[in-house]
Amino acid sequence: MKSPLASLPLFHIGPVPITEPVAATWAIMAVLGIGCFAATRRLSLAPSGLQAAMEMLVETIDSQIRDTMAVAPAPYRAFIGTLFVYVFVANWCTLVPGVEPPTGHIETDAALALLVFLAVIWFGIRAVGLRGYLASFAVPSPVMIPINFIESISRIFSLMVRLFGNVMSGVFMVSIVLSLAGLLVPLPLMALDLLTGAIQAYIFAILAAVFIASVVGDGGTKPMPATQGTAP
Amino acid sequence: MTIDWWTLGLQTLNVMILLGLLQHFFWKPVAAMIAQRKALADKTVADRSALDRQAAQAEADAAKTRGGFAAERAALLTEAELEAGRARDTLLAQARTEAAAFQTAAKAAVQAGQDAARRAWSDRSNELGVEIAGRLVARLDGDTVQAAFLDWLVAAIAALPDQARKALADHAIALSVVGTTPLTEAAQAQATSRIGAAFGYRPQIAYTTDPALIAGLELHAPHLAVSNSWRADLADILESLGHDQRH
């Protein structure tokens, strides 16, 4: 019997198995890449509706980064924003019939968590240097080094499990209800699943920002500019 | 539950690629456009602020210019008032000077008129006095008057210094007696007798007439004259009156 948690390969490229989450991610990448390319080709000072929506999205993410990290948002905008957009779009893949959200598979969530783990290290070292980053584990005292180290791992693990559990459970519940009831009965659950997916995307991005801010802010981050601008 | 490490790796790679794609095609251009619009808005605000400052500066300059006009007007008025004051003072001084000159000239003219009138009245008085005296003399008895004037003449000769009388007597100098009317032989003899007694010798006397004497009998010698007539008396009176008026 097939496990719902298993990622079965759709096909192989050489020795590499291409599973459904990877294919779905490629599709998401293609849609987002082409869509963004098309949408941002003719940006103007007098924005269209689509451009206004895109700018609102950027402004909102910048605002969240400023509120969460208390730093200038430009260096972190792409990473935090991409996490949010990808997780959001991936969670909402259930709107496409026959497509399961990539985030409903542990590998995708693990990949996202791994990227957050690496980003924390990268941004931390870039902001406060290697010594400052390592010193952040000794806060408030060196006794806390093991605990802080375990925390840096566990929080990434919890990040992964949280996203995986919420999305996967939603998919399971919709599948179970769909198998037991009629066609329209799972609709409220699907709507709830979409809401959960949006919230999880927001939570994932905000937690990533919090984790990065925990190391960036400890070592004396650059102060946020007085202006709340969105310099690239 | 197992983890497909290939999927994990591919998904990691996919998300990184997606990160690059979105950074290049979405985050960067959109943020650049936002920054561009914000810069344009800031520039517009700055331009507006500059215009406001220019307007405020222009308003301040206008106010300063208006203040300058008022100050200049006040200065001109003050200068005009001072100039008018100086001109008024000058005119007043000139007027005072001219008035004083006029007053002095008027006083001099009045004085001159008064002097002229006084002289005229004096002359007229003289004439009147002479005329009155002449008329009075005409009514008097000629012999009596002649006798009186002869007495006064003898008294005047007696009052002369002795040296003067002696000098005439020593040289027997001829004398001249002037009267208003010719003297009779008897009168001439009497006069010669009394005059000779007064001098102490018997002089040779020539008797002449001069109506201008009004009345009187005068004695003339080369170095001596005894005025004994009303003409001489009137002259003395007029001289004394003129002396009193001058003082």
CSV table of C-alpha atoms in Angstrom, one decimal:
chain,number,residue,atom,x,y,z
A,1,MET,CA,0.0,0.0,0.0
A,2,LYS,CA,1.3,3.5,-0.9
A,3,SER,CA,2.1,5.7,2.1
A,4,PRO,CA,0.6,9.1,1.9
A,5,LEU,CA,3.8,10.5,3.3
A,6,ALA,CA,6.0,8.9,0.7
A,7,SER,CA,7.2,10.9,-2.3
A,8,LEU,CA,7.1,8.6,-5.2
A,9,PRO,CA,9.1,9.5,-8.3
A,10,LEU,CA,7.3,10.6,-11.3
A,11,PHE,CA,10.2,9.9,-13.5
A,12,HIS,CA,14.0,9.8,-13.3
A,13,ILE,CA,16.7,12.0,-14.8
A,14,GLY,CA,19.5,9.7,-14.8
A,15,PRO,CA,19.8,8.4,-11.2
A,16,VAL,CA,17.9,11.4,-9.9
A,17,PRO,CA,14.2,10.6,-9.1
A,18,ILE,CA,11.9,13.5,-9.9
A,19,THR,CA,9.1,13.4,-7.4
A,20,GLU,CA,5.8,15.2,-7.5
A,21,PRO,CA,6.9,18.0,-5.1
A,22,VAL,CA,9.9,18.7,-7.3
A,23,ALA,CA,7.7,18.9,-10.4
A,24,ALA,CA,5.2,21.0,-8.7
A,25,THR,CA,8.0,23.3,-7.5
A,26,TRP,CA,9.3,23.5,-11.0
A,27,ALA,CA,5.9,24.5,-12.2
A,28,ILE,CA,5.6,27.1,-9.4
A,29,MET,CA,9.1,28.4,-10.4
A,30,ALA,CA,8.1,28.6,-14.0
A,31,VAL,CA,4.8,30.4,-13.3
A,32,LEU,CA,6.3,32.8,-10.8
A,33,GLY,CA,9.4,33.4,-12.9
A,34,ILE,CA,7.5,34.0,-16.2
A,35,GLY,CA,4.8,35.9,-14.4
A,36,CYS,CA,7.2,38.2,-12.6
A,37,PHE,CA,9.2,38.8,-15.8
A,38,ALA,CA,6.0,39.7,-17.7
A,39,ALA,CA,4.6,41.8,-14.9
A,40,THR,CA,7.7,43.8,-14.2
A,41,ARG,CA,8.7,44.5,-17.8
A,42,ARG,CA,6.7,47.7,-18.0
A,43,LEU,CA,6.9,49.2,-14.6
A,44,SER,CA,6.1,52.9,-14.6
A,45,LEU,CA,5.8,55.8,-12.1
A,46,ALA,CA,2.0,55.8,-12.7
A,47,PRO,CA,1.3,52.2,-11.6
A,48,SER,CA,-1.3,49.9,-13.0
A,49,GLY,CA,-3.5,47.8,-10.8
A,50,LEU,CA,-1.2,44.8,-11.0
A,51,GLN,CA,1.9,47.0,-10.4
A,52,ALA,CA,0.1,48.6,-7.4
A,53,ALA,CA,-0.6,45.1,-6.0
A,54,MET,CA,3.0,44.1,-6.5
A,55,GLU,CA,4.3,47.3,-4.8
A,56,MET,CA,1.8,46.7,-2.0
A,57,LEU,CA,3.2,43.2,-1.5
A,58,VAL,CA,6.8,44.5,-1.4
A,59,GLU,CA,5.8,47.3,1.0
A,60,THR,CA,4.0,44.9,3.2
A,61,ILE,CA,7.0,42.5,3.4
A,62,ASP,CA,9.3,45.4,4.0
A,63,SER,CA,7.1,46.7,6.8
A,64,GLN,CA,7.0,43.2,8.4
A,65,ILE,CA,10.7,43.0,8.2
A,66,ARG,CA,11.1,46.4,9.8
A,67,ASP,CA,8.6,45.6,12.5
A,68,THR,CA,10.1,42.2,13.2
A,69,MET,CA,13.8,42.7,12.8
A,70,ALA,CA,14.1,46.5,13.4
A,71,VAL,CA,16.6,46.8,10.5
A,72,ALA,CA,16.6,48.1,7.0
A,73,PRO,CA,14.6,45.5,5.0
A,74,ALA,CA,16.5,45.6,1.7
A,75,PRO,CA,19.1,42.9,2.5
A,76,TYR,CA,16.5,40.4,3.7
A,77,ARG,CA,13.6,41.3,1.4
A,78,ALA,CA,14.4,38.7,-1.3
A,79,PHE,CA,14.9,35.8,1.1
A,80,ILE,CA,12.0,36.5,3.5
A,81,GLY,CA,9.7,37.5,0.6
A,82,THR,CA,10.6,34.5,-1.5
A,83,LEU,CA,9.9,32.2,1.4
A,84,PHE,CA,6.5,33.7,1.9
A,85,VAL,CA,5.6,33.7,-1.8
A,86,TYR,CA,6.8,30.2,-2.4
A,87,VAL,CA,5.1,28.7,0.7
A,88,PHE,CA,1.9,30.7,0.0
A,89,VAL,CA,1.7,29.6,-3.6
A,90,ALA,CA,2.7,26.0,-2.7
A,91,ASN,CA,0.1,25.8,0.0
A,92,TRP,CA,-2.5,27.1,-2.4
A,93,CYS,CA,-1.6,24.5,-5.1
A,94,THR,CA,-4.6,22.5,-3.8
A,95,LEU,CA,-6.7,24.9,-5.9
A,96,VAL,CA,-5.4,23.1,-8.9
A,97,PRO,CA,-7.1,19.7,-9.2
A,98,GLY,CA,-4.8,16.8,-8.9
A,99,VAL,CA,-1.9,18.8,-7.5
A,100,GLU,CA,-0.8,18.3,-3.9
A,101,PRO,CA,1.1,21.2,-2.2
A,102,PRO,CA,4.8,20.6,-2.2
A,103,THR,CA,4.9,21.8,1.4
A,104,GLY,CA,2.8,18.8,2.3
A,105,HIS,CA,5.9,16.7,1.9
A,106,ILE,CA,8.6,16.7,4.5
A,107,GLU,CA,11.4,17.1,2.0
A,108,THR,CA,10.2,20.5,0.8
A,109,ASP,CA,9.7,21.7,4.3
A,110,ALA,CA,13.1,20.4,5.3
A,111,ALA,CA,14.6,22.1,2.3
A,112,LEU,CA,13.0,25.4,3.4
A,113,ALA,CA,14.1,24.9,7.0
A,114,LEU,CA,17.6,24.1,5.8
A,115,LEU,CA,17.7,27.3,3.8
A,116,VAL,CA,16.5,29.2,6.9
A,117,PHE,CA,19.2,27.5,8.9
A,118,LEU,CA,21.9,28.5,6.4
A,119,ALA,CA,20.4,32.0,6.0
A,120,VAL,CA,20.6,32.6,9.7
A,121,ILE,CA,24.3,31.6,9.7
A,122,TRP,CA,25.0,33.7,6.5
A,123,PHE,CA,23.2,36.8,7.6
A,124,GLY,CA,24.7,36.5,11.1
A,125,ILE,CA,28.2,36.2,9.9
A,126,ARG,CA,27.7,39.0,7.4
A,127,ALA,CA,26.2,41.3,10.0
A,128,VAL,CA,28.5,40.6,13.0
A,129,GLY,CA,31.3,38.5,11.7
A,130,LEU,CA,32.2,34.9,12.4
A,131,ARG,CA,33.4,35.7,15.9
A,132,GLY,CA,30.3,37.7,16.7
A,133,TYR,CA,28.0,35.0,15.3
A,134,LEU,CA,29.7,32.3,17.4
A,135,ALA,CA,29.6,34.7,20.4
A,136,SER,CA,25.9,34.9,20.0
A,137,PHE,CA,25.7,31.3,21.3
A,138,ALA,CA,27.3,32.4,24.6
A,139,VAL,CA,24.5,34.9,25.4
A,140,PRO,CA,23.7,35.5,28.1
A,141,SER,CA,26.6,33.3,29.5
A,142,PRO,CA,28.9,30.6,28.1
A,143,VAL,CA,26.9,28.1,30.1
A,144,MET,CA,24.1,28.6,27.6
A,145,ILE,CA,26.2,27.6,24.6
A,146,PRO,CA,24.9,24.0,24.4
A,147,ILE,CA,21.4,25.1,25.0
A,148,ASN,CA,21.6,27.8,22.4
A,149,PHE,CA,23.1,25.4,19.9
A,150,ILE,CA,20.4,22.9,20.5
A,151,GLU,CA,17.8,25.7,20.2
A,152,SER,CA,19.2,26.8,16.8
A,153,ILE,CA,18.7,23.3,15.6
A,154,SER,CA,15.4,22.6,17.3
A,155,ARG,CA,13.8,25.8,16.2
A,156,ILE,CA,14.6,24.9,12.6
A,157,PHE,CA,13.2,21.5,13.1
A,158,SER,CA,10.1,22.9,14.7
A,159,LEU,CA,9.8,25.3,11.8
A,160,MET,CA,9.9,22.4,9.4
A,161,VAL,CA,7.5,20.2,11.4
A,162,ARG,CA,5.0,23.0,11.9
A,163,LEU,CA,4.6,23.7,8.2
A,164,PHE,CA,4.6,20.1,7.3
A,165,GLY,CA,2.1,19.1,10.0
A,166,ASN,CA,-0.4,21.9,9.1
A,167,VAL,CA,-0.3,21.4,5.4
A,168,MET,CA,-0.1,17.7,5.4
A,169,SER,CA,-3.0,17.4,7.9
A,170,GLY,CA,-5.1,19.7,5.8
A,171,VAL,CA,-4.5,17.6,2.8
A,172,PHE,CA,-5.3,14.4,4.6
A,173,MET,CA,-8.5,15.8,6.1
A,174,VAL,CA,-9.7,17.0,2.8
A,175,SER,CA,-8.8,13.7,1.2
A,176,ILE,CA,-10.5,11.7,3.9
A,177,VAL,CA,-13.7,13.8,3.9
A,178,LEU,CA,-13.7,13.7,0.1
A,179,SER,CA,-13.6,9.9,0.2
A,180,LEU,CA,-16.3,9.7,2.7
A,181,ALA,CA,-18.8,12.5,1.7
A,182,GLY,CA,-20.0,14.1,-1.4
A,183,LEU,CA,-18.3,16.4,-3.8
A,184,LEU,CA,-19.2,19.7,-2.1
A,185,VAL,CA,-18.8,18.6,1.5
A,186,PRO,CA,-15.0,19.2,1.7
A,187,LEU,CA,-15.3,22.7,0.4
A,188,PRO,CA,-15.4,24.4,3.8
A,189,LEU,CA,-12.4,22.3,4.8
A,190,MET,CA,-10.6,23.3,1.6
A,191,ALA,CA,-11.3,26.9,2.3
A,192,LEU,CA,-10.0,26.5,5.8
A,193,ASP,CA,-7.0,24.7,4.4
A,194,LEU,CA,-6.4,27.8,2.2
A,195,LEU,CA,-6.6,30.0,5.2
A,196,THR,CA,-4.3,27.8,7.1
A,197,GLY,CA,-1.9,27.7,4.2
A,198,ALA,CA,-1.8,31.5,4.0
A,199,ILE,CA,-1.3,31.8,7.7
A,200,GLN,CA,1.4,29.2,7.7
A,201,ALA,CA,3.2,31.0,4.9
A,202,TYR,CA,3.1,34.2,7.0
A,203,ILE,CA,4.2,32.4,10.1
A,204,PHE,CA,7.0,30.6,8.3
A,205,ALA,CA,8.3,33.9,6.8
A,206,ILE,CA,8.0,35.8,10.1
A,207,LEU,CA,9.7,33.1,12.1
A,208,ALA,CA,12.5,33.0,9.6
A,209,ALA,CA,12.8,36.8,10.0
A,210,VAL,CA,12.8,36.4,13.8
A,211,PHE,CA,15.5,33.7,13.7
A,212,ILE,CA,17.7,35.9,11.4
A,213,ALA,CA,17.1,38.9,13.6
A,214,SER,CA,18.1,37.0,16.7
A,215,VAL,CA,21.7,36.8,15.4
A,216,VAL,CA,21.7,40.0,13.4
A,217,GLY,CA,20.4,42.1,16.2
A,218,ASP,CA,22.7,40.6,18.9
A,219,GLY,CA,25.9,41.8,17.3
A,220,GLY,CA,24.9,45.4,16.8
A,221,THR,CA,23.1,45.5,13.6
A,222,LYS,CA,23.2,48.5,11.4
A,223,PRO,CA,20.5,50.8,12.6
A,224,MET,CA,17.4,51.1,10.5
A,225,PRO,CA,17.4,54.2,8.3
A,226,ALA,CA,15.2,57.0,9.5
A,227,THR,CA,13.2,56.9,6.3
A,228,GLN,CA,11.0,53.9,5.9
A,229,GLY,CA,11.9,53.6,2.3
A,230,THR,CA,12.3,50.5,0.3
A,231,ALA,CA,15.8,50.9,-1.2
A,232,PRO,CA,16.7,47.9,-3.3
B,1,MET,CA,8.2,7.7,7.1
B,2,THR,CA,11.4,8.2,5.0
B,3,ILE,CA,13.0,11.2,3.6
B,4,ASP,CA,14.0,11.3,0.0
B,5,TRP,CA,17.3,13.1,0.0
B,6,TRP,CA,17.2,13.6,-3.7
B,7,THR,CA,14.0,15.5,-3.3
B,8,LEU,CA,15.4,17.4,-0.4
B,9,GLY,CA,18.4,18.5,-2.3
B,10,LEU,CA,16.4,19.3,-5.4
B,11,GLN,CA,13.9,21.3,-3.4
B,12,THR,CA,16.7,23.2,-1.7
B,13,LEU,CA,18.2,23.9,-5.1
B,14,ASN,CA,14.8,24.9,-6.5
B,15,VAL,CA,14.0,27.3,-3.8
B,16,MET,CA,17.5,28.9,-4.2
B,17,ILE,CA,16.9,29.2,-7.9
B,18,LEU,CA,13.4,30.7,-7.2
B,19,LEU,CA,15.0,33.1,-4.8
B,20,GLY,CA,17.3,34.2,-7.6
B,21,LEU,CA,14.6,34.5,-10.1
B,22,LEU,CA,12.3,36.5,-7.9
B,23,GLN,CA,15.2,38.7,-6.8
B,24,HIS,CA,16.0,39.5,-10.4
B,25,PHE,CA,12.5,39.7,-11.8
B,26,PHE,CA,10.4,40.8,-8.9
B,27,TRP,CA,11.9,42.2,-5.7
B,28,LYS,CA,14.6,44.2,-7.3
B,29,PRO,CA,12.6,46.0,-10.1
B,30,VAL,CA,9.6,46.6,-7.9
B,31,ALA,CA,11.6,47.9,-5.0
B,32,ALA,CA,13.6,50.1,-7.5
B,33,MET,CA,10.3,51.5,-8.8
B,34,ILE,CA,9.1,52.2,-5.3
B,35,ALA,CA,12.4,53.9,-4.5
B,36,GLN,CA,12.2,55.9,-7.7
B,37,ARG,CA,8.7,57.0,-7.0
B,38,LYS,CA,9.7,57.9,-3.4
B,39,ALA,CA,12.7,59.8,-4.7
B,40,LEU,CA,10.4,61.6,-7.1
B,41,ALA,CA,7.9,62.4,-4.3
B,42,ASP,CA,10.8,63.6,-2.1
B,43,LYS,CA,12.0,65.7,-5.0
B,44,THR,CA,8.6,67.1,-5.5
B,45,VAL,CA,8.3,67.8,-1.8
B,46,ALA,CA,11.7,69.4,-1.8
B,47,ASP,CA,10.9,71.5,-4.8
B,48,ARG,CA,7.7,72.6,-3.2
B,49,SER,CA,9.6,73.3,0.0
B,50,ALA,CA,12.1,75.3,-2.1
B,51,LEU,CA,9.3,77.2,-3.7
B,52,ASP,CA,7.8,77.8,-0.4
B,53,ARG,CA,11.1,79.1,0.9
B,54,GLN,CA,11.5,81.2,-2.2
B,55,ALA,CA,8.0,82.6,-1.8
B,56,ALA,CA,8.7,83.3,1.9
B,57,GLN,CA,12.0,84.9,1.0
B,58,ALA,CA,10.3,87.0,-1.7
B,59,GLU,CA,7.6,88.0,0.8
B,60,ALA,CA,10.3,88.9,3.3
B,61,ASP,CA,12.2,90.8,0.6
B,62,ALA,CA,9.0,92.6,-0.3
B,63,ALA,CA,8.3,93.4,3.3
B,64,LYS,CA,11.9,94.6,3.7
B,65,THR,CA,11.5,96.7,0.6
B,66,ARG,CA,8.3,98.2,1.9
B,67,GLY,CA,10.0,98.8,5.2
B,68,GLY,CA,12.8,100.5,3.3
B,69,PHE,CA,10.3,102.7,1.5
B,70,ALA,CA,8.7,103.7,4.8
B,71,ALA,CA,12.1,104.4,6.3
B,72,GLU,CA,13.2,106.3,3.2
B,73,ARG,CA,10.0,108.3,3.3
B,74,ALA,CA,10.5,109.0,6.9
B,75,ALA,CA,14.1,110.0,6.3
B,76,LEU,CA,13.0,112.2,3.4
B,77,LEU,CA,10.3,113.8,5.5
B,78,THR,CA,12.7,114.4,8.3
B,79,GLU,CA,15.3,115.8,5.9
B,80,ALA,CA,12.6,118.0,4.3
B,81,GLU,CA,11.5,119.2,7.7
B,82,LEU,CA,15.0,120.0,8.7
B,83,GLU,CA,15.6,121.7,5.4
B,84,ALA,CA,12.4,123.7,5.8
B,85,GLY,CA,13.4,124.5,9.4
B,86,ARG,CA,16.8,125.7,8.2
B,87,ALA,CA,15.2,127.7,5.4
B,88,ARG,CA,12.6,129.2,7.8
B,89,ASP,CA,15.4,130.1,10.2
B,90,THR,CA,17.4,131.7,7.4
B,91,LEU,CA,14.4,133.6,6.1
B,92,LEU,CA,13.5,134.7,9.6
B,93,ALA,CA,17.1,135.8,10.2
B,94,GLN,CA,17.1,137.7,6.9
B,95,ALA,CA,13.7,139.2,7.7
B,96,ARG,CA,14.9,140.2,11.1
B,97,THR,CA,18.0,141.7,9.6
B,98,GLU,CA,16.1,143.5,6.9
B,99,ALA,CA,13.5,144.6,9.4
B,100,ALA,CA,16.2,145.9,11.7
B,101,ALA,CA,17.8,147.6,8.7
B,102,PHE,CA,14.4,149.0,7.7
B,103,GLN,CA,13.8,150.0,11.2
B,104,THR,CA,17.2,151.7,11.5
B,105,ALA,CA,16.7,153.4,8.2
B,106,ALA,CA,13.2,154.4,9.2
B,107,LYS,CA,14.5,155.7,12.5
B,108,ALA,CA,17.3,157.5,10.6
B,109,ALA,CA,14.8,158.8,8.1
B,110,VAL,CA,12.4,159.9,10.9
B,111,GLN,CA,15.3,161.4,12.8
B,112,ALA,CA,16.5,163.1,9.6
B,113,GLY,CA,13.0,164.3,9.0
B,114,GLN,CA,12.7,165.5,12.6
B,115,ASP,CA,16.1,167.2,12.3
B,116,ALA,CA,15.1,168.8,9.0
B,117,ALA,CA,11.8,169.8,10.5
B,118,ARG,CA,13.6,171.1,13.5
B,119,ARG,CA,16.0,173.0,11.3
B,120,ALA,CA,13.2,174.3,9.2
B,121,TRP,CA,11.3,175.3,12.3
B,122,SER,CA,14.5,176.7,13.7
B,123,ASP,CA,15.1,178.7,10.5
B,124,ARG,CA,11.6,179.7,10.5
B,125,SER,CA,11.8,180.7,14.1
B,126,ASN,CA,14.9,182.7,13.3
B,127,GLU,CA,13.2,184.4,10.5
B,128,LEU,CA,10.1,184.9,12.7
B,129,GLY,CA,12.3,186.1,15.6
B,130,VAL,CA,14.1,188.5,13.3
B,131,GLU,CA,10.9,189.7,11.8
B,132,ILE,CA,9.3,190.1,15.2
B,133,ALA,CA,12.4,191.7,16.5
B,134,GLY,CA,12.5,194.0,13.5
B,135,ARG,CA,8.9,195.0,13.9
B,136,LEU,CA,9.4,195.6,17.6
B,137,VAL,CA,12.5,197.6,17.0
B,138,ALA,CA,10.6,199.6,14.4
B,139,ARG,CA,8.1,200.6,17.0
B,140,LEU,CA,10.7,201.7,19.5
B,141,ASP,CA,12.2,205.2,19.7
B,142,GLY,CA,15.4,205.1,17.6
B,143,ASP,CA,17.3,207.6,19.8
B,144,THR,CA,16.5,205.7,23.0
B,145,VAL,CA,17.5,202.4,21.4
B,146,GLN,CA,20.7,204.0,20.1
B,147,ALA,CA,21.5,205.3,23.5
B,148,ALA,CA,20.8,202.0,25.1
B,149,PHE,CA,23.0,200.1,22.7
B,150,LEU,CA,25.7,202.8,23.1
B,151,ASP,CA,25.6,202.2,26.8
B,152,TRP,CA,25.9,198.5,26.3
B,153,LEU,CA,28.8,199.0,23.8
B,154,VAL,CA,30.7,201.2,26.3
B,155,ALA,CA,30.1,198.6,29.0
B,156,ALA,CA,31.4,195.9,26.7
B,157,ILE,CA,34.5,197.9,25.9
B,158,ALA,CA,35.0,198.5,29.6
B,159,ALA,CA,34.8,194.7,30.1
B,160,LEU,CA,37.6,194.2,27.6
B,161,PRO,CA,41.0,193.3,29.0
B,162,ASP,CA,43.1,196.2,29.8
B,163,GLN,CA,45.9,195.0,27.5
B,164,ALA,CA,43.4,195.0,24.5
B,165,ARG,CA,42.3,198.5,25.3
B,166,LYS,CA,45.8,199.7,25.9
B,167,ALA,CA,47.0,198.1,22.6
B,168,LEU,CA,44.4,200.1,20.7
B,169,ALA,CA,45.2,203.2,22.6
B,170,ASP,CA,48.9,202.9,22.1
B,171,HIS,CA,48.6,202.6,18.4
B,172,ALA,CA,45.7,205.0,18.0
B,173,ILE,CA,44.0,202.6,15.8
B,174,ALA,CA,41.0,203.7,13.8
B,175,LEU,CA,37.8,202.1,14.7
B,176,SER,CA,34.6,201.3,12.9
B,177,VAL,CA,31.1,201.6,14.4
B,178,VAL,CA,28.2,199.8,12.6
B,179,GLY,CA,24.6,200.7,13.3
B,180,THR,CA,21.3,199.9,11.7
B,181,THR,CA,20.5,203.4,10.8
B,182,PRO,CA,22.8,206.3,10.1
B,183,LEU,CA,23.7,208.3,13.3
B,184,THR,CA,23.2,212.0,13.5
B,185,GLU,CA,26.2,214.3,13.9
B,186,ALA,CA,25.4,214.8,17.6
B,187,ALA,CA,25.0,211.1,18.1
B,188,GLN,CA,28.2,210.4,16.4
B,189,ALA,CA,30.0,213.0,18.5
B,190,GLN,CA,28.5,211.5,21.7
B,191,ALA,CA,29.4,208.0,20.6
B,192,THR,CA,33.0,209.1,19.7
B,193,SER,CA,33.4,210.8,23.0
B,194,ARG,CA,32.1,207.9,25.2
B,195,ILE,CA,34.0,205.2,23.1
B,196,GLY,CA,37.2,207.3,23.4
B,197,ALA,CA,36.7,207.6,27.1
B,198,ALA,CA,36.3,203.9,27.4
B,199,PHE,CA,39.5,203.2,25.5
B,200,GLY,CA,41.4,206.1,27.0
B,201,TYR,CA,42.3,207.8,23.8
B,202,ARG,CA,40.4,209.8,21.1
B,203,PRO,CA,40.2,207.3,18.2
B,204,GLN,CA,39.2,208.0,14.7
B,205,ILE,CA,35.8,206.3,14.1
B,206,ALA,CA,34.1,205.6,10.9
B,207,TYR,CA,30.3,205.1,11.2
B,208,THR,CA,28.6,202.7,8.8
B,209,THR,CA,25.2,201.0,8.7
B,210,ASP,CA,24.1,197.4,8.4
B,211,PRO,CA,20.3,196.7,8.5
B,212,ALA,CA,21.1,193.0,9.1
B,213,LEU,CA,22.0,193.9,12.7
B,214,ILE,CA,18.3,194.3,13.4
B,215,ALA,CA,19.1,196.7,16.2
B,216,GLY,CA,22.4,197.5,17.8
B,217,LEU,CA,25.7,199.2,17.6
B,218,GLU,CA,28.8,197.2,17.0
B,219,LEU,CA,32.5,198.1,17.1
B,220,HIS,CA,35.1,196.7,14.7
B,221,ALA,CA,38.8,197.0,14.8
B,222,PRO,CA,41.6,195.3,12.9
B,223,HIS,CA,42.0,192.7,15.6
B,224,LEU,CA,38.9,193.3,17.7
B,225,ALA,CA,35.1,193.1,17.3
B,226,VAL,CA,32.5,193.9,19.9
B,227,SER,CA,29.2,192.4,19.0
B,228,ASN,CA,26.5,194.4,20.4
B,229,SER,CA,23.4,193.8,18.3
B,230,TRP,CA,20.3,191.7,18.3
B,231,ARG,CA,21.7,189.7,15.4
B,232,ALA,CA,24.5,188.6,17.5
B,233,ASP,CA,22.2,188.0,20.4
B,234,LEU,CA,19.9,185.9,18.3
B,235,ALA,CA,22.9,184.0,17.0
B,236,ASP,CA,24.0,183.3,20.5
B,237,ILE,CA,20.5,182.2,21.5
B,238,LEU,CA,20.2,179.9,18.5
B,239,GLU,CA,23.5,178.4,19.2
B,240,SER,CA,22.6,177.8,22.8
B,241,LEU,CA,19.3,176.3,21.7
B,242,GLY,CA,21.0,174.0,19.2
B,243,HIS,CA,23.5,173.0,21.8
B,244,ASP,CA,20.6,172.1,24.2
B,245,GLN,CA,18.8,170.1,21.5
B,246,ARG,CA,21.9,168.1,20.6
B,247,HIS,CA,22.4,167.2,24.2
